CSV table of N, CA and C in Angstrom, one decimal:
chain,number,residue,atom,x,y,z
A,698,UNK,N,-29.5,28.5,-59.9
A,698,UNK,CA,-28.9,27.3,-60.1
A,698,UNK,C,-27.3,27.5,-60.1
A,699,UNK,N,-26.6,26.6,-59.4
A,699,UNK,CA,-25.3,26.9,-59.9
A,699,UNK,C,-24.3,25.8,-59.6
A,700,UNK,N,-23.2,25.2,-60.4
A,700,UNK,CA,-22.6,24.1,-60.5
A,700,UNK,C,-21.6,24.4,-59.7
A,701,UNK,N,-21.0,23.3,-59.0
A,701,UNK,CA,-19.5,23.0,-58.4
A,701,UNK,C,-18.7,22.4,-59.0
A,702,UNK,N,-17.6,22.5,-59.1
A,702,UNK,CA,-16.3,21.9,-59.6
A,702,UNK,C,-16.4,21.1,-58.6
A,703,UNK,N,-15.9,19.6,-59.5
A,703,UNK,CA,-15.5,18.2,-58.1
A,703,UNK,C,-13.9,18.9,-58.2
A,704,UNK,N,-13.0,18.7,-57.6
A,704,UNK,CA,-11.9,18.9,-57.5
A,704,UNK,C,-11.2,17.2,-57.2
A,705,UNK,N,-10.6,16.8,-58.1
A,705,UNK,CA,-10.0,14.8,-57.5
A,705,UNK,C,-8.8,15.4,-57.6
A,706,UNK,N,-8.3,14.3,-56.9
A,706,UNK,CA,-6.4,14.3,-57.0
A,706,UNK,C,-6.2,13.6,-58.4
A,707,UNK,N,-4.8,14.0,-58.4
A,707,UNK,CA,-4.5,14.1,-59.8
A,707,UNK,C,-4.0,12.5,-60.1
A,708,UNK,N,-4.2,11.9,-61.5
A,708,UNK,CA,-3.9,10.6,-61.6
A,708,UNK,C,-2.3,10.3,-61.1
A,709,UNK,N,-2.3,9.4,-60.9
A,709,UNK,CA,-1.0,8.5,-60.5
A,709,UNK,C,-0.3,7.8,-62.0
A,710,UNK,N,0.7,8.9,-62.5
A,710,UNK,CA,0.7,8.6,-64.1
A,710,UNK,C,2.1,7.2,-63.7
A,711,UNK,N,2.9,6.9,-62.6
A,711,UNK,CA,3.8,6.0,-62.6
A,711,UNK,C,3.1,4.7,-62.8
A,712,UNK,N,1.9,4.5,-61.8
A,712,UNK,CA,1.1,3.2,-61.7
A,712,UNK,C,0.4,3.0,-63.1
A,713,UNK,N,-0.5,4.1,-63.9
A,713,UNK,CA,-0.7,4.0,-64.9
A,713,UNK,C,0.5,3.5,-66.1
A,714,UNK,N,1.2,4.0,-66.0
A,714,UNK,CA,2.1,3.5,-66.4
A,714,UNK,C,2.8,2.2,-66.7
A,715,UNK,N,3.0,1.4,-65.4
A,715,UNK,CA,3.5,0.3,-64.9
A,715,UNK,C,2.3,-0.2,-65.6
A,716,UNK,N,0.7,-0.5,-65.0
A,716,UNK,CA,-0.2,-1.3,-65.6
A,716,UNK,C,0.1,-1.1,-67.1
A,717,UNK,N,0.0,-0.1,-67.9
A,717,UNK,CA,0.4,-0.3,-69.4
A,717,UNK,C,0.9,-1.4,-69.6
A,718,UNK,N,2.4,-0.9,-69.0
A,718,UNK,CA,3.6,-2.3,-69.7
A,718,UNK,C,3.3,-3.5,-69.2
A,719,UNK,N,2.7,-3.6,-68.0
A,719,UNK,CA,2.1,-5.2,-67.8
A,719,UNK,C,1.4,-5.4,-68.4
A,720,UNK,N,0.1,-4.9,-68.5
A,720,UNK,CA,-1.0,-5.4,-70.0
A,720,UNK,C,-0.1,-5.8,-71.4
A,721,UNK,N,0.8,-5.0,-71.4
A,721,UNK,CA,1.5,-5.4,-73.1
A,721,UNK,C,2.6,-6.5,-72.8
A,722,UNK,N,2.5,-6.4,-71.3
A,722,UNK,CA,4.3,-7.6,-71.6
A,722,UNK,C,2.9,-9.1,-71.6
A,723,UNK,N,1.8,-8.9,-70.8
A,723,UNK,CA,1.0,-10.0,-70.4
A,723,UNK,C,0.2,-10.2,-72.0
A,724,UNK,N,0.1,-9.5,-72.7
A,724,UNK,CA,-0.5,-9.7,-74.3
A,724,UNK,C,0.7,-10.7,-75.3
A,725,UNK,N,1.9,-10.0,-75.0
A,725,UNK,CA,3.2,-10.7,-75.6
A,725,UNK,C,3.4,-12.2,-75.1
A,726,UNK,N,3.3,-12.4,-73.9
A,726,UNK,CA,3.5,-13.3,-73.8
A,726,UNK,C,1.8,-14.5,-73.9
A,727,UNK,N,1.3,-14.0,-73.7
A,727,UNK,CA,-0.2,-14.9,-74.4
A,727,UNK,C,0.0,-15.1,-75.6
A,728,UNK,N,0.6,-14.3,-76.8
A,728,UNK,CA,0.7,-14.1,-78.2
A,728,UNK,C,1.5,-15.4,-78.5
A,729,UNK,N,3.1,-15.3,-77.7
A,729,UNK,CA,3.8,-16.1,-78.2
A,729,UNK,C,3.2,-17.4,-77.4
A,730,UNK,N,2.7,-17.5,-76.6
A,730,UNK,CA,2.3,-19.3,-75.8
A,730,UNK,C,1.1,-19.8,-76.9
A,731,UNK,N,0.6,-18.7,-77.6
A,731,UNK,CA,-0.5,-19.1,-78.6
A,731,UNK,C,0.1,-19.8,-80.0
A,732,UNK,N,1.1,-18.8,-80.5
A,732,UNK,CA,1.9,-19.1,-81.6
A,732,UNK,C,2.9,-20.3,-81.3
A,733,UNK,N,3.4,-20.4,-80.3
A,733,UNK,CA,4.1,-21.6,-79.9
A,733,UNK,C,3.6,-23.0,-79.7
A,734,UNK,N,2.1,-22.8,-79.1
A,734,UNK,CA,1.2,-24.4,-79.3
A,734,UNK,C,0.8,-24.9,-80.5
A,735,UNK,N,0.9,-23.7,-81.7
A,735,UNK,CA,0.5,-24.3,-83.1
A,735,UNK,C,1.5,-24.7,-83.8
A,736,UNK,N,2.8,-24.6,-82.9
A,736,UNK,CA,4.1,-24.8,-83.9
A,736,UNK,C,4.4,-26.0,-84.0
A,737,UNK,N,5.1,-26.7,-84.9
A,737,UNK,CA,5.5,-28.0,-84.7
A,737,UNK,C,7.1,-28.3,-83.8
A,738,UNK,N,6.9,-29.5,-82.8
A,738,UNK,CA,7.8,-29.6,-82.0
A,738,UNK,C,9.6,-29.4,-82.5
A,739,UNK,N,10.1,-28.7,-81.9
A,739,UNK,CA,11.5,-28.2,-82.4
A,739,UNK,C,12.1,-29.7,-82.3
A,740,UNK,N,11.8,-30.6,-81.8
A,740,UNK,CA,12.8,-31.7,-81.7
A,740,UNK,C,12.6,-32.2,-83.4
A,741,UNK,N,11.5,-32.1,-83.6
A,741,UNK,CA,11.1,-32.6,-85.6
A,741,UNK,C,12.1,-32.3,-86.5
A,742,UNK,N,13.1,-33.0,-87.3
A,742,UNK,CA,13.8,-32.5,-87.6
A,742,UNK,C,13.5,-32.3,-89.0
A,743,UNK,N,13.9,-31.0,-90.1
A,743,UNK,CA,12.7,-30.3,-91.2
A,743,UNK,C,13.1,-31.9,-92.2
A,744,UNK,N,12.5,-31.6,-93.3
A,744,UNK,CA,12.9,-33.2,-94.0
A,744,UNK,C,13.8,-32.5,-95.1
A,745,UNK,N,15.2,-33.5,-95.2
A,745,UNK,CA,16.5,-33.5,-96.1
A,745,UNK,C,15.8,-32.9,-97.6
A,746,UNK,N,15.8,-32.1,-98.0
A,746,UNK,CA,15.7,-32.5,-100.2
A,746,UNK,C,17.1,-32.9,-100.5
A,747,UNK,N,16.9,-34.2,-101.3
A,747,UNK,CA,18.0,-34.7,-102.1
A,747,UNK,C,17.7,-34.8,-103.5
């Protein structure tokens, strides 16, 4: 019996890369469109204490 080594090319660490920061910039901005729909409208102006 005897085993072969697969031999693959070596990963593409730029593209891995690149996908990273899109997954996280694409998380960030889901995060804030999430936190921003439960906000109350900035035109609301907060109420005076007197």
């Amino acid at each position: 019996m005897s085993v072969r080594a697969v031999h693959r090319d070596e990963p593409d660490v730029d593209k891995l890369a690149e996908m990273f920061i899109r997954l996280a910039l694409q998380r960030v901005t889901d995060a804030r469109t999430a936190r921003e729909s439960t906000a109350a409208p900035s035109s609301l102006k907060p109420p005076v204490h007197r």
